[in-house]
mmCIF file of C-alpha atoms in Angstrom:
data_model
loop_
_atom_site.group_PDB
_atom_site.id
_atom_site.type_symbol
_atom_site.label_atom_id
_atom_site.label_comp_id
_atom_site.label_asym_id
_atom_site.label_seq_id
_atom_site.Cartn_x
_atom_site.Cartn_y
_atom_site.Cartn_z
ATOM 1 C CA MET A 296 -5.992 -5.509 12.220
ATOM 2 C CA GLY A 297 -7.630 -2.780 10.760
ATOM 3 C CA LEU A 298 -9.002 -1.813 7.210
ATOM 4 C CA SER A 299 -8.965 1.935 5.051
ATOM 5 C CA PRO A 300 -10.746 3.598 4.698
ATOM 6 C CA ASP A 301 -12.694 1.823 7.851
ATOM 7 C CA ASN A 302 -10.459 2.233 11.069
ATOM 8 C CA ASN A 303 -6.808 2.024 10.249
ATOM 9 C CA LEU A 304 -5.816 5.474 11.147
ATOM 10 C CA ASN A 305 -7.439 4.942 14.809
ATOM 11 C CA LEU A 306 -5.464 0.871 15.007
ATOM 12 C CA LEU A 307 -1.809 3.152 13.278
ATOM 13 C CA LEU A 308 -2.506 6.009 16.062
ATOM 14 C CA SER A 309 -2.741 3.685 18.850
ATOM 15 C CA VAL A 310 0.582 2.437 18.011
ATOM 16 C CA LEU A 311 2.238 5.420 17.767
ATOM 17 C CA ASN A 312 0.921 6.676 20.939
ATOM 18 C CA SER A 313 1.922 3.349 22.941
ATOM 19 C CA ALA A 314 5.426 4.119 22.109
ATOM 20 C CA ARG A 315 7.739 4.490 25.509
ATOM 21 C CA GLN A 316 11.197 4.752 24.405
ATOM 22 C CA GLU A 317 11.372 4.065 20.887
ATOM 23 C CA LEU A 318 9.806 4.418 17.045
ATOM 24 C CA ILE A 319 11.049 3.456 14.144
ATOM 25 C CA ILE A 320 9.076 4.113 10.801
ATOM 26 C CA ASN A 321 9.834 3.844 7.340
ATOM 27 C CA ILE A 322 7.406 5.087 5.038
ATOM 28 C CA TYR A 323 7.005 5.959 1.127
ATOM 29 C CA GLN A 324 4.914 9.160 1.138
ATOM 30 C CA PHE A 325 4.259 10.849 4.633
ATOM 31 C CA GLU A 326 1.474 14.031 4.151
ATOM 32 C CA SER A 327 -1.444 12.931 7.184
ATOM 33 C CA PRO A 328 -1.624 15.986 9.690
ATOM 34 C CA GLU A 329 -3.083 13.251 12.045
ATOM 35 C CA ILE A 330 0.007 10.964 11.842
ATOM 36 C CA ALA A 331 2.111 13.623 11.945
ATOM 37 C CA ALA A 332 1.006 15.449 14.937
ATOM 38 C CA ALA A 333 0.909 12.098 16.452
ATOM 39 C CA VAL A 334 4.782 11.800 15.531
ATOM 40 C CA ILE A 335 5.834 15.139 16.807
ATOM 41 C CA ASP A 336 3.826 14.360 20.519
ATOM 42 C CA ARG A 337 6.359 11.332 20.879
ATOM 43 C CA ILE A 338 9.743 13.667 20.126
ATOM 44 C CA ASN A 339 8.471 15.736 22.349
ATOM 45 C CA ALA A 340 7.238 13.197 24.671
ATOM 46 C CA GLY A 341 10.908 12.243 24.748
ATOM 47 C CA VAL A 342 10.646 9.500 22.987
ATOM 48 C CA ASN A 343 13.573 8.231 20.283
ATOM 49 C CA VAL A 344 12.335 8.701 16.963
ATOM 50 C CA GLU A 345 13.846 7.525 13.569
ATOM 51 C CA LEU A 346 11.827 8.014 10.500
ATOM 52 C CA LEU A 347 12.902 7.122 6.305
ATOM 53 C CA VAL A 348 10.925 8.343 3.668
ATOM 54 C CA GLU A 349 11.268 8.313 0.006
ATOM 55 C CA ALA A 350 12.137 11.465 -1.063
ATOM 56 C CA GLU A 351 11.525 10.597 -5.022
ATOM 57 C CA PRO A 352 8.087 9.495 -5.147
ATOM 58 C CA PHE A 353 6.111 9.019 -8.789
ATOM 59 C CA GLY A 354 5.813 12.435 -9.499
ATOM 60 C CA GLN A 355 7.972 13.974 -6.607
ATOM 61 C CA MET A 356 7.337 14.836 -3.311
ATOM 62 C CA SER A 357 3.845 16.586 -2.867
ATOM 63 C CA ALA A 358 3.695 20.374 -1.027
ATOM 64 C CA GLN A 359 1.993 18.704 1.797
ATOM 65 C CA GLY A 360 4.586 15.635 1.847
ATOM 66 C CA LYS A 361 7.361 18.803 2.259
ATOM 67 C CA GLU A 362 5.949 20.324 4.999
ATOM 68 C CA THR A 363 4.990 17.263 7.309
ATOM 69 C CA LEU A 364 9.262 16.700 6.832
ATOM 70 C CA THR A 365 9.677 19.989 7.045
ATOM 71 C CA ILE A 366 7.700 20.300 10.579
ATOM 72 C CA ILE A 367 9.132 16.756 12.313
ATOM 73 C CA SER A 368 12.757 17.664 11.712
ATOM 74 C CA ARG A 369 12.154 20.665 13.104
ATOM 75 C CA ALA A 370 10.607 18.982 16.193
ATOM 76 C CA MET A 371 12.927 17.211 16.219
ATOM 77 C CA ARG A 372 15.964 19.728 16.212
ATOM 78 C CA ALA A 373 14.011 21.437 18.773
ATOM 79 C CA LYS A 374 13.806 18.684 20.901
ATOM 80 C CA GLY A 375 18.030 18.286 21.034
ATOM 81 C CA ASN A 376 17.435 14.533 21.193
ATOM 82 C CA PRO A 377 20.561 12.604 19.568
ATOM 83 C CA ARG A 378 18.636 9.711 19.105
ATOM 84 C CA ASN A 379 15.966 11.685 16.854
ATOM 85 C CA HIS A 380 16.813 11.110 12.675
ATOM 86 C CA LEU A 381 14.646 12.032 9.916
ATOM 87 C CA PHE A 382 16.609 10.539 6.887
ATOM 88 C CA VAL A 383 15.621 10.275 3.379
ATOM 89 C CA MET A 384 16.145 8.087 0.043
ATOM 90 C CA LYS A 385 16.981 9.592 -2.670
ATOM 91 C CA LYS A 386 19.252 9.392 -5.744
ATOM 92 C CA PRO A 387 22.937 9.408 -4.668
ATOM 93 C CA ALA A 388 25.144 12.943 -5.570
ATOM 94 C CA SER A 389 27.587 11.001 -6.998
ATOM 95 C CA GLU A 390 27.823 9.831 -10.790
ATOM 96 C CA ASN A 391 29.646 6.583 -10.212
ATOM 97 C CA ALA A 392 26.335 5.777 -7.023
ATOM 98 C CA ARG A 393 23.391 4.358 -7.989
ATOM 99 C CA ARG A 394 20.418 3.516 -5.940
ATOM 100 C CA ARG A 395 19.973 0.675 -3.980
ATOM 101 C CA PHE A 396 16.012 0.284 -4.887
ATOM 102 C CA ARG A 397 13.946 2.294 -7.422
ATOM 103 C CA TRP A 398 11.529 2.960 -4.844
ATOM 104 C CA ASN A 399 11.680 2.813 -0.877
ATOM 105 C CA HIS A 400 8.296 1.746 -0.949
ATOM 106 C CA ALA A 401 7.916 -0.036 2.418
ATOM 107 C CA LYS A 402 5.816 1.013 5.040
ATOM 108 C CA TYR A 403 5.365 -0.020 8.455
ATOM 109 C CA ILE A 404 6.045 1.107 11.972
ATOM 110 C CA ILE A 405 8.714 -0.512 15.275
ATOM 111 C CA ALA A 406 7.300 0.815 18.566
ATOM 112 C CA ASP A 407 9.248 -0.077 21.417
ATOM 113 C CA GLN A 408 10.901 -2.885 19.995
ATOM 114 C CA HIS A 409 7.976 -5.363 20.235
ATOM 115 C CA LEU A 410 5.065 -3.809 18.518
ATOM 116 C CA SER A 411 5.059 -3.924 14.682
ATOM 117 C CA LEU A 412 2.742 -2.501 12.132
ATOM 118 C CA ILE A 413 2.885 -3.514 8.521
ATOM 119 C CA SER A 414 0.420 -1.616 5.843
ATOM 120 C CA SER A 415 -0.249 -1.634 2.455
ATOM 121 C CA GLU A 416 -1.378 2.597 2.732
ATOM 122 C CA ASN A 417 0.979 5.433 2.730
ATOM 123 C CA PHE A 418 0.346 8.725 5.500
ATOM 124 C CA SER A 419 -1.889 10.296 3.447
ATOM 125 C CA ARG A 420 -6.217 11.113 3.812
ATOM 126 C CA ASN A 421 -6.392 8.423 1.226
ATOM 127 C CA GLY A 422 -4.406 5.845 3.106
ATOM 128 C CA HIS A 423 -5.185 6.157 6.695
ATOM 129 C CA PRO A 424 -8.496 8.483 6.365
ATOM 130 C CA ILE A 425 -9.923 10.345 9.158
ATOM 131 C CA SER A 426 -12.971 7.516 10.623
ATOM 132 C CA GLY A 427 -16.095 8.067 8.638
ATOM 133 C CA GLN A 428 -14.601 9.536 5.269
ATOM 134 C CA VAL A 429 -14.037 8.056 2.048
ATOM 135 C CA GLY A 430 -10.429 6.503 1.273
ATOM 136 C CA ASN A 431 -8.689 3.895 -0.427
ATOM 137 C CA ARG A 432 -8.978 0.239 0.349
ATOM 138 C CA GLY A 433 -5.936 -0.964 2.039
ATOM 139 C CA TRP A 434 -4.788 -3.358 5.132
ATOM 140 C CA ASP A 435 -3.109 -2.939 8.061
ATOM 141 C CA ILE A 436 -1.875 -5.704 10.305
ATOM 142 C CA THR A 437 -0.109 -5.137 13.899
ATOM 143 C CA MET A 438 1.642 -7.895 16.003
ATOM 144 C CA ASN A 439 3.369 -7.774 19.550
ATOM 145 C CA ASP A 440 5.847 -10.191 18.637
ATOM 146 C CA ALA A 441 9.718 -9.496 19.569
ATOM 147 C CA LYS A 442 11.364 -11.453 16.598
ATOM 148 C CA VAL A 443 9.332 -9.768 14.006
ATOM 149 C CA ALA A 444 10.319 -6.217 15.826
ATOM 150 C CA ALA A 445 13.864 -7.050 15.616
ATOM 151 C CA ASP A 446 13.341 -8.441 12.080
ATOM 152 C CA LEU A 447 12.098 -5.472 10.797
ATOM 153 C CA ARG A 448 14.254 -3.351 12.801
ATOM 154 C CA ALA A 449 17.619 -4.647 10.862
ATOM 155 C CA ILE A 450 15.986 -3.998 8.020
ATOM 156 C CA PHE A 451 15.869 -0.604 9.006
ATOM 157 C CA ASP A 452 19.303 0.135 9.527
ATOM 158 C CA ALA A 453 20.569 -1.560 6.437
ATOM 159 C CA ASP A 454 18.241 0.455 4.614
ATOM 160 C CA CYS A 455 19.215 3.547 6.352
ATOM 161 C CA ASP A 456 23.333 3.008 6.036
ATOM 162 C CA ARG A 457 24.473 6.280 4.617
ATOM 163 C CA LYS A 458 27.301 4.725 3.434
ATOM 164 C CA PHE A 459 25.746 4.182 0.080
ATOM 165 C CA GLY A 460 24.649 7.283 -0.511
ATOM 166 C CA ASP A 461 21.121 6.960 -1.666
ATOM 167 C CA VAL A 462 20.320 8.089 2.337
ATOM 168 C CA VAL A 463 20.802 11.520 3.820
ATOM 169 C CA GLU A 464 19.805 12.681 7.029
ATOM 170 C CA LEU A 465 17.670 16.052 7.651
ATOM 171 C CA SER A 466 18.840 18.728 9.754
ATOM 172 C CA GLY A 467 16.072 20.607 10.201
ATOM 173 C CA LYS A 468 17.963 23.413 9.110
ATOM 174 C CA GLU A 469 17.061 22.785 5.451
ATOM 175 C CA PRO A 470 14.497 25.931 3.305
ATOM 176 C CA ALA A 471 10.890 24.974 3.174
ATOM 177 C CA LEU A 472 7.615 26.813 3.129
ATOM 178 C CA GLU A 473 7.182 28.823 6.057
ATOM 179 C CA ILE A 474 3.068 27.835 6.766
ATOM 180 C CA PRO A 475 1.837 25.973 9.349
ATOM 181 C CA LEU A 476 0.857 21.965 8.322
ATOM 182 C CA ARG A 477 -2.465 21.590 7.021
ATOM 183 C CA SER A 478 -5.209 19.128 6.309
ATOM 184 C CA PRO A 479 -5.937 18.487 2.989
ATOM 185 C CA ASN A 480 -9.358 18.976 1.292
ATOM 186 C CA PRO A 481 -11.423 16.468 3.320
ATOM 187 C CA SER A 482 -13.000 14.083 1.457
ATOM 188 C CA ARG A 483 -16.827 13.194 2.167
ATOM 189 C CA ALA A 484 -18.306 11.459 4.749
ATOM 190 C CA ARG A 485 -18.771 7.474 3.633
ATOM 191 C CA LYS A 486 -21.922 5.739 4.101
ATOM 192 C CA VAL A 487 -21.879 2.457 4.663
ATOM 193 C CA ALA A 488 -21.200 1.052 8.204
ATOM 194 C CA ALA A 489 -17.885 0.987 9.005
ATOM 195 C CA ILE A 490 -15.945 -2.529 9.852
ATOM 196 C CA PRO A 491 -14.400 -2.028 13.362
ATOM 197 C CA ILE A 492 -10.469 -3.248 14.429
ATOM 198 C CA GLY A 493 -10.468 -6.908 14.569
ATOM 199 C CA ARG A 494 -7.896 -9.080 17.061
ATOM 200 C CA GLY A 495 -6.747 -12.567 16.809
ATOM 201 C CA GLU A 496 -4.001 -14.674 16.947
ATOM 202 C CA ALA A 497 -1.510 -15.969 14.475
ATOM 203 C CA LYS A 498 0.339 -18.945 14.691
ATOM 204 C CA ALA A 499 3.413 -18.304 12.374
ATOM 205 C CA ALA A 500 4.490 -15.088 10.669
ATOM 206 C CA GLU A 501 7.039 -14.397 7.882
ATOM 207 C CA LEU A 502 8.554 -11.617 6.515
ATOM 208 C CA ILE A 503 8.276 -11.297 2.417
ATOM 209 C CA LEU A 504 10.950 -8.519 1.521
ATOM 210 C CA SER A 505 11.399 -6.755 -2.557
ATOM 211 C CA PRO A 506 13.409 -6.928 -4.134
ATOM 212 C CA ARG A 507 13.463 -11.037 -3.989
ATOM 213 C CA SER A 508 10.258 -11.141 -3.162
ATOM 214 C CA LEU A 509 8.662 -13.450 -6.071
ATOM 215 C CA ASP A 510 9.904 -16.747 -4.626
ATOM 216 C CA GLY A 511 7.361 -16.476 -1.971
ATOM 217 C CA ILE A 512 4.835 -14.589 -3.530
ATOM 218 C CA VAL A 513 4.616 -18.112 -5.687
ATOM 219 C CA GLN A 514 5.301 -20.431 -2.877
ATOM 220 C CA LEU A 515 2.008 -18.991 -1.340
ATOM 221 C CA ILE A 516 0.089 -19.277 -4.441
ATOM 222 C CA ARG A 517 1.442 -22.619 -4.887
ATOM 223 C CA SER A 518 -0.045 -23.672 -1.096
ATOM 224 C CA ALA A 519 -3.205 -23.020 -1.806
ATOM 225 C CA ARG A 520 -5.499 -26.053 -1.723
ATOM 226 C CA ARG A 521 -9.272 -24.441 -1.536
ATOM 227 C CA ASN A 522 -10.017 -21.235 -2.411
ATOM 228 C CA LEU A 523 -7.559 -18.101 -2.937
ATOM 229 C CA GLU A 524 -8.615 -14.076 -2.664
ATOM 230 C CA ILE A 525 -6.568 -11.598 -4.432
ATOM 231 C CA GLU A 526 -6.864 -8.245 -3.711
ATOM 232 C CA GLU A 527 -4.425 -5.677 -5.804
ATOM 233 C CA MET A 528 -3.947 -1.971 -7.050
ATOM 234 C CA SER A 529 -1.691 -3.143 -9.638
ATOM 235 C CA LEU A 530 -1.994 -6.752 -11.403
ATOM 236 C CA PRO A 531 -0.568 -6.154 -15.199
ATOM 237 C CA ALA A 532 -1.085 -9.239 -17.481
ATOM 238 C CA LYS A 533 2.854 -9.064 -18.710
ATOM 239 C CA TRP A 534 6.071 -7.487 -17.264
ATOM 240 C CA ARG A 535 8.412 -5.597 -18.772
ATOM 241 C CA SER A 536 11.801 -4.659 -19.429
ATOM 242 C CA PRO A 537 14.507 -6.392 -19.778
ATOM 243 C CA HIS A 538 12.132 -8.769 -22.047
ATOM 244 C CA ILE A 539 7.516 -8.823 -22.374
ATOM 245 C CA ALA A 540 7.380 -11.735 -20.581
ATOM 246 C CA GLU A 541 3.794 -13.071 -18.729
ATOM 247 C CA ASN A 542 3.822 -11.690 -15.313
ATOM 248 C CA PRO A 543 4.245 -15.179 -13.085
ATOM 249 C CA ILE A 544 1.746 -14.145 -10.577
ATOM 250 C CA VAL A 545 -1.298 -13.773 -12.967
ATOM 251 C CA THR A 546 0.529 -17.292 -14.635
ATOM 252 C CA GLU A 547 0.222 -18.757 -10.574
ATOM 253 C CA LEU A 548 -3.597 -17.746 -10.503
ATOM 254 C CA ILE A 549 -4.355 -19.925 -13.396
ATOM 255 C CA ARG A 550 -2.272 -22.799 -12.575
ATOM 256 C CA ALA A 551 -3.934 -23.154 -8.866
ATOM 257 C CA ALA A 552 -7.358 -22.730 -10.654
ATOM 258 C CA GLN A 553 -6.633 -25.906 -12.989
ATOM 259 C CA ARG A 554 -5.651 -27.837 -10.256
ATOM 260 C CA GLY A 555 -8.909 -26.831 -8.834
ATOM 261 C CA VAL A 556 -8.261 -23.824 -6.342
ATOM 262 C CA GLU A 557 -11.414 -21.742 -6.233
ATOM 263 C CA VAL A 558 -9.529 -18.332 -7.126
ATOM 264 C CA ARG A 559 -10.853 -14.806 -7.108
ATOM 265 C CA VAL A 560 -9.534 -11.836 -8.555
ATOM 266 C CA LEU A 561 -10.141 -8.048 -7.489
ATOM 267 C CA LEU A 562 -8.348 -5.236 -8.919
ATOM 268 C CA ASN A 563 -8.094 -1.627 -8.791
ATOM 269 C CA ASP A 564 -9.922 0.331 -11.567
ATOM 270 C CA ASP A 565 -7.594 2.074 -13.844
ATOM 271 C CA LYS A 566 -9.809 4.925 -14.981
ATOM 272 C CA VAL A 567 -9.546 6.844 -11.405
ATOM 273 C CA TRP A 568 -6.133 7.672 -13.084
ATOM 274 C CA SER A 569 -6.913 8.504 -16.347
ATOM 275 C CA GLN A 570 -9.576 10.586 -18.364
ATOM 276 C CA PRO A 571 -10.409 11.808 -21.746
ATOM 277 C CA ASP A 572 -10.720 15.147 -20.992
ATOM 278 C CA PRO A 573 -9.518 17.283 -17.967
ATOM 279 C CA SER A 574 -12.865 18.331 -17.165
ATOM 280 C CA PRO A 575 -14.345 18.114 -13.131
ATOM 281 C CA ILE A 576 -15.380 14.406 -12.738
ATOM 282 C CA ARG A 577 -18.901 14.495 -10.943
ATOM 283 C CA ILE A 578 -21.159 11.812 -9.045
ATOM 284 C CA GLY A 579 -22.460 9.564 -10.508
ATOM 285 C CA ARG A 580 -20.685 9.374 -14.523
ATOM 286 C CA THR A 581 -20.483 5.988 -15.584
ATOM 287 C CA GLU A 582 -17.830 4.813 -18.024
ATOM 288 C CA THR A 583 -19.256 3.055 -21.123
ATOM 289 C CA PRO A 584 -17.606 -0.279 -21.547
ATOM 290 C CA LEU A 585 -18.261 0.198 -25.499
ATOM 291 C CA SER A 586 -14.688 1.073 -26.542
ATOM 292 C CA THR A 587 -13.443 -0.939 -28.970
ATOM 293 C CA ALA A 588 -9.754 0.006 -27.791
ATOM 294 C CA PRO A 589 -7.225 -2.880 -26.581
ATOM 295 C CA LYS A 590 -7.721 -3.049 -23.183
ATOM 296 C CA LYS A 591 -4.812 -2.667 -20.426
ATOM 297 C CA GLY A 592 -3.036 -2.824 -17.095
ATOM 298 C CA ASN A 593 -5.937 -4.302 -14.848
ATOM 299 C CA GLU A 594 -8.556 -4.255 -17.279
ATOM 300 C CA ALA A 595 -6.647 -6.832 -19.929
ATOM 301 C CA THR A 596 -5.577 -8.761 -17.187
ATOM 302 C CA VAL A 597 -9.165 -9.086 -16.428
ATOM 303 C CA GLU A 598 -9.781 -10.062 -19.781
ATOM 304 C CA LEU A 599 -7.494 -12.541 -19.736
ATOM 305 C CA LEU A 600 -8.166 -14.099 -16.813
ATOM 306 C CA ARG A 601 -12.233 -14.026 -18.028
ATOM 307 C CA THR A 602 -10.895 -15.647 -20.993
ATOM 308 C CA VAL A 603 -9.258 -18.538 -19.527
ATOM 309 C CA ALA A 604 -11.565 -19.279 -16.923
ATOM 310 C CA THR A 605 -14.119 -19.637 -19.932
ATOM 311 C CA SER A 606 -12.295 -21.661 -22.101
ATOM 312 C CA GLU A 607 -10.946 -23.840 -19.844
ATOM 313 C CA ARG A 608 -14.071 -23.775 -17.317
ATOM 314 C CA LEU A 609 -11.994 -22.967 -14.109
ATOM 315 C CA PRO A 610 -13.447 -21.915 -10.931
ATOM 316 C CA LEU A 611 -11.424 -18.637 -11.469
ATOM 317 C CA SER A 612 -13.486 -14.949 -11.340
ATOM 318 C CA ALA A 613 -11.941 -11.632 -11.981
ATOM 319 C CA LYS A 614 -13.336 -8.506 -11.581
ATOM 320 C CA ILE A 615 -12.383 -4.407 -12.000
ATOM 321 C CA ILE A 616 -13.594 -3.011 -8.585
ATOM 322 C CA ASP A 617 -16.781 -0.683 -8.650
ATOM 323 C CA VAL A 618 -15.916 2.500 -6.302
ATOM 324 C CA GLN A 619 -18.686 3.983 -5.982
ATOM 325 C CA ALA A 620 -20.824 1.339 -4.697
ATOM 326 C CA ALA A 621 -17.308 0.038 -2.546
ATOM 327 C CA GLU A 622 -17.375 4.026 -1.334
ATOM 328 C CA ILE A 623 -13.752 4.116 -1.570
ATOM 329 C CA THR A 624 -11.508 6.143 -3.785
ATOM 330 C CA TYR A 625 -9.562 3.091 -5.654
ATOM 331 C CA ILE A 626 -8.227 -0.594 -4.557
ATOM 332 C CA HIS A 627 -4.692 0.752 -2.962
ATOM 333 C CA ASN A 628 -4.243 -2.636 -1.300
ATOM 334 C CA LYS A 629 -2.104 -5.440 -1.888
ATOM 335 C CA GLY A 630 -3.238 -8.595 -0.496
ATOM 336 C CA ILE A 631 -3.997 -12.017 -1.011
ATOM 337 C CA LEU A 632 -5.766 -14.828 1.294
ATOM 338 C CA VAL A 633 -5.272 -18.866 1.421
ATOM 339 C CA ASP A 634 -7.347 -21.388 2.147
ATOM 340 C CA GLY A 635 -8.800 -19.202 5.209
ATOM 341 C CA GLN A 636 -5.626 -20.005 6.796
ATOM 342 C CA LEU A 637 -3.407 -17.734 5.888
ATOM 343 C CA ALA A 638 -3.116 -13.745 5.354
ATOM 344 C CA PHE A 639 -0.871 -11.994 2.869
ATOM 345 C CA VAL A 640 -0.576 -8.227 4.515
ATOM 346 C CA GLY A 641 2.095 -5.640 2.837
ATOM 347 C CA SER A 642 3.304 -2.864 0.343
ATOM 348 C CA ILE A 643 4.043 -5.242 -2.765
ATOM 349 C CA ASN A 644 1.969 -4.963 -5.393
ATOM 350 C CA GLY A 645 2.016 -7.142 -8.617
ATOM 351 C CA THR A 646 4.325 -5.212 -10.883
ATOM 352 C CA GLN A 647 7.797 -5.914 -11.926
ATOM 353 C CA ASN A 648 8.864 -2.818 -10.033
ATOM 354 C CA SER A 649 7.205 -3.730 -6.583
ATOM 355 C CA VAL A 650 8.749 -7.354 -7.119
ATOM 356 C CA VAL A 651 11.941 -7.069 -8.516
ATOM 357 C CA ASN A 652 13.237 -3.436 -8.145
ATOM 358 C CA ASN A 653 11.769 -1.754 -5.204
ATOM 359 C CA ARG A 654 12.498 -2.086 -1.064
ATOM 360 C CA GLU A 655 9.112 -3.220 0.082
ATOM 361 C CA VAL A 656 7.916 -5.136 3.263
ATOM 362 C CA ALA A 657 5.114 -7.687 3.794
ATOM 363 C CA ILE A 658 3.827 -10.299 6.085
ATOM 364 C CA LEU A 659 2.406 -13.510 5.790
ATOM 365 C CA LEU A 660 0.589 -14.719 8.672
ATOM 366 C CA GLU A 661 -0.619 -18.405 9.692
ATOM 367 C CA SER A 662 -4.072 -16.974 11.506
ATOM 368 C CA PRO A 663 -7.629 -18.042 11.235
ATOM 369 C CA ASP A 664 -8.511 -15.208 12.526
ATOM 370 C CA ALA A 665 -6.832 -12.923 10.394
ATOM 371 C CA ALA A 666 -7.907 -14.579 7.050
ATOM 372 C CA GLU A 667 -11.256 -14.463 8.445
ATOM 373 C CA TYR A 668 -11.361 -10.792 8.987
ATOM 374 C CA PHE A 669 -9.423 -9.672 5.838
ATOM 375 C CA GLY A 670 -11.685 -11.997 3.878
ATOM 376 C CA ALA A 671 -14.671 -10.382 5.143
ATOM 377 C CA ALA A 672 -13.543 -7.159 4.042
ATOM 378 C CA PHE A 673 -12.712 -8.841 0.536
ATOM 379 C CA ASP A 674 -16.120 -10.245 0.480
ATOM 380 C CA PHE A 675 -17.927 -6.559 0.857
ATOM 381 C CA ASP A 676 -15.678 -5.329 -1.993
ATOM 382 C CA TRP A 677 -16.566 -8.392 -4.119
ATOM 383 C CA GLY A 678 -20.261 -7.864 -3.652
ATOM 384 C CA ARG A 679 -20.539 -4.276 -4.405
ATOM 385 C CA SER A 680 -18.428 -4.846 -7.743
ATOM 386 C CA ASN A 681 -20.114 -6.208 -11.021
ATOM 387 C CA MET A 682 -18.982 -8.011 -14.110
ATOM 388 C CA GLU A 683 -19.642 -4.775 -16.208
ATOM 389 C CA LYS A 684 -20.553 -1.064 -15.777
ATOM 390 C CA ARG A 685 -18.405 0.439 -12.641
ATOM 391 C CA GLU A 686 -18.672 4.304 -11.437
ATOM 392 C CA ILE A 687 -15.580 6.217 -12.370
ATOM 393 C CA ASN A 688 -14.533 8.042 -9.022
ATOM 394 C CA SER A 689 -15.440 10.856 -8.793
ATOM 395 C CA LEU A 690 -13.430 12.069 -5.812
ATOM 396 C CA PHE A 691 -10.610 13.374 -7.832
ATOM 397 C CA LEU A 692 -11.788 16.803 -8.558
ATOM 398 C CA VAL A 693 -9.185 17.646 -11.371
ATOM 399 C CA VAL A 694 -7.730 15.058 -13.426
ATOM 400 C CA GLY A 695 -4.293 15.600 -15.003
ATOM 401 C CA LYS A 696 -3.146 13.235 -18.548
ATOM 402 C CA ILE A 697 -1.792 10.610 -16.139
ATOM 403 C CA PRO A 698 -1.367 7.341 -18.277
ATOM 404 C CA ALA A 699 -4.112 4.994 -17.858
ATOM 405 C CA THR A 700 -1.399 2.359 -16.298
ATOM 406 C CA VAL A 701 0.456 4.377 -13.769
ATOM 407 C CA ASP A 702 -0.005 2.638 -11.797
ATOM 408 C CA GLN A 703 2.926 0.128 -12.942
ATOM 409 C CA PHE A 704 5.130 2.850 -12.914
ATOM 410 C CA LEU A 705 4.000 4.567 -9.714
ATOM 411 C CA GLU A 706 4.826 1.399 -7.413
#
């Protein structure tokens, strides 16, 4: 079990480095030079490597992402192993064909048909930061289970099927930037003590997939009897097209509190995405909660939950993360904990896109060990976030004109 920013890069690298025969990877964004180096090492060692990456992430693939895929595809070509493949998912060339998923947003690894890793985090400097540096809050889980690995492999093979026209293979001959893979500018050092990698057992494991993940999430929330914690990058109060409606996940959280479950909801600060001016953000700048503008995104959800909790006297609490106090860039997590017994880890946000339109992968573990481990991280984040004033994220040096609710479209 691993956490970003505490230790999840080391956990992920241990999975990659363990592969001796086969390595299967599906990832939304791949920009990390450390992870790329480990993958190339396995290619050069003769391990069969298959990789699926989203070619059209929100905004477009970064230059770092293009460099990373170019170097990996050229390493595959140089090795000459016919079992190495680098696939990308994109809009089909044919006007009569459509993508199967809005985005391929899953994040998982399978090593040697038995060891799997499922994560909330991309392969980026924020998602899997170098130990001791600031990064996102996210959760990773590894499982030494042949059935989970086989089920993930079946999903991977189906998603890489090229008959639909939305998956192409890179050959290593594509034109690209002719520069070495570079490390992004480093984050600042994190002052709080890192939580170590955790280990434990699970009684049962169930994959939850998007699209069609809503039933599994609703059933999980409805199973809660004593307490429920949810930490999300994005949990809008309403869903969008084809019609505006209440977010069914938010509705189920309220219903859980109405039947006596103690519910705690911790959401990302949308203001890390948008500021009123394009000037650099400085450490210590504080957001003043005096605006009369209607709240949007996660703020609107927190306001709704607090209002319902107060009016109905429910055991329901909601906060926006204080990124400065928690020493993270932002919450990128999509985690749920139930009754100290169940842990939900993966890529599924609380948005309509994520639940209904994307390819997402999460795993539900019946594991007191996992619930305790991730619960300790949740309690840390919860304790570092107050109810009113919070610091703006200071790690983005220049902020563009991105809408405050960008996360609803991003994932």
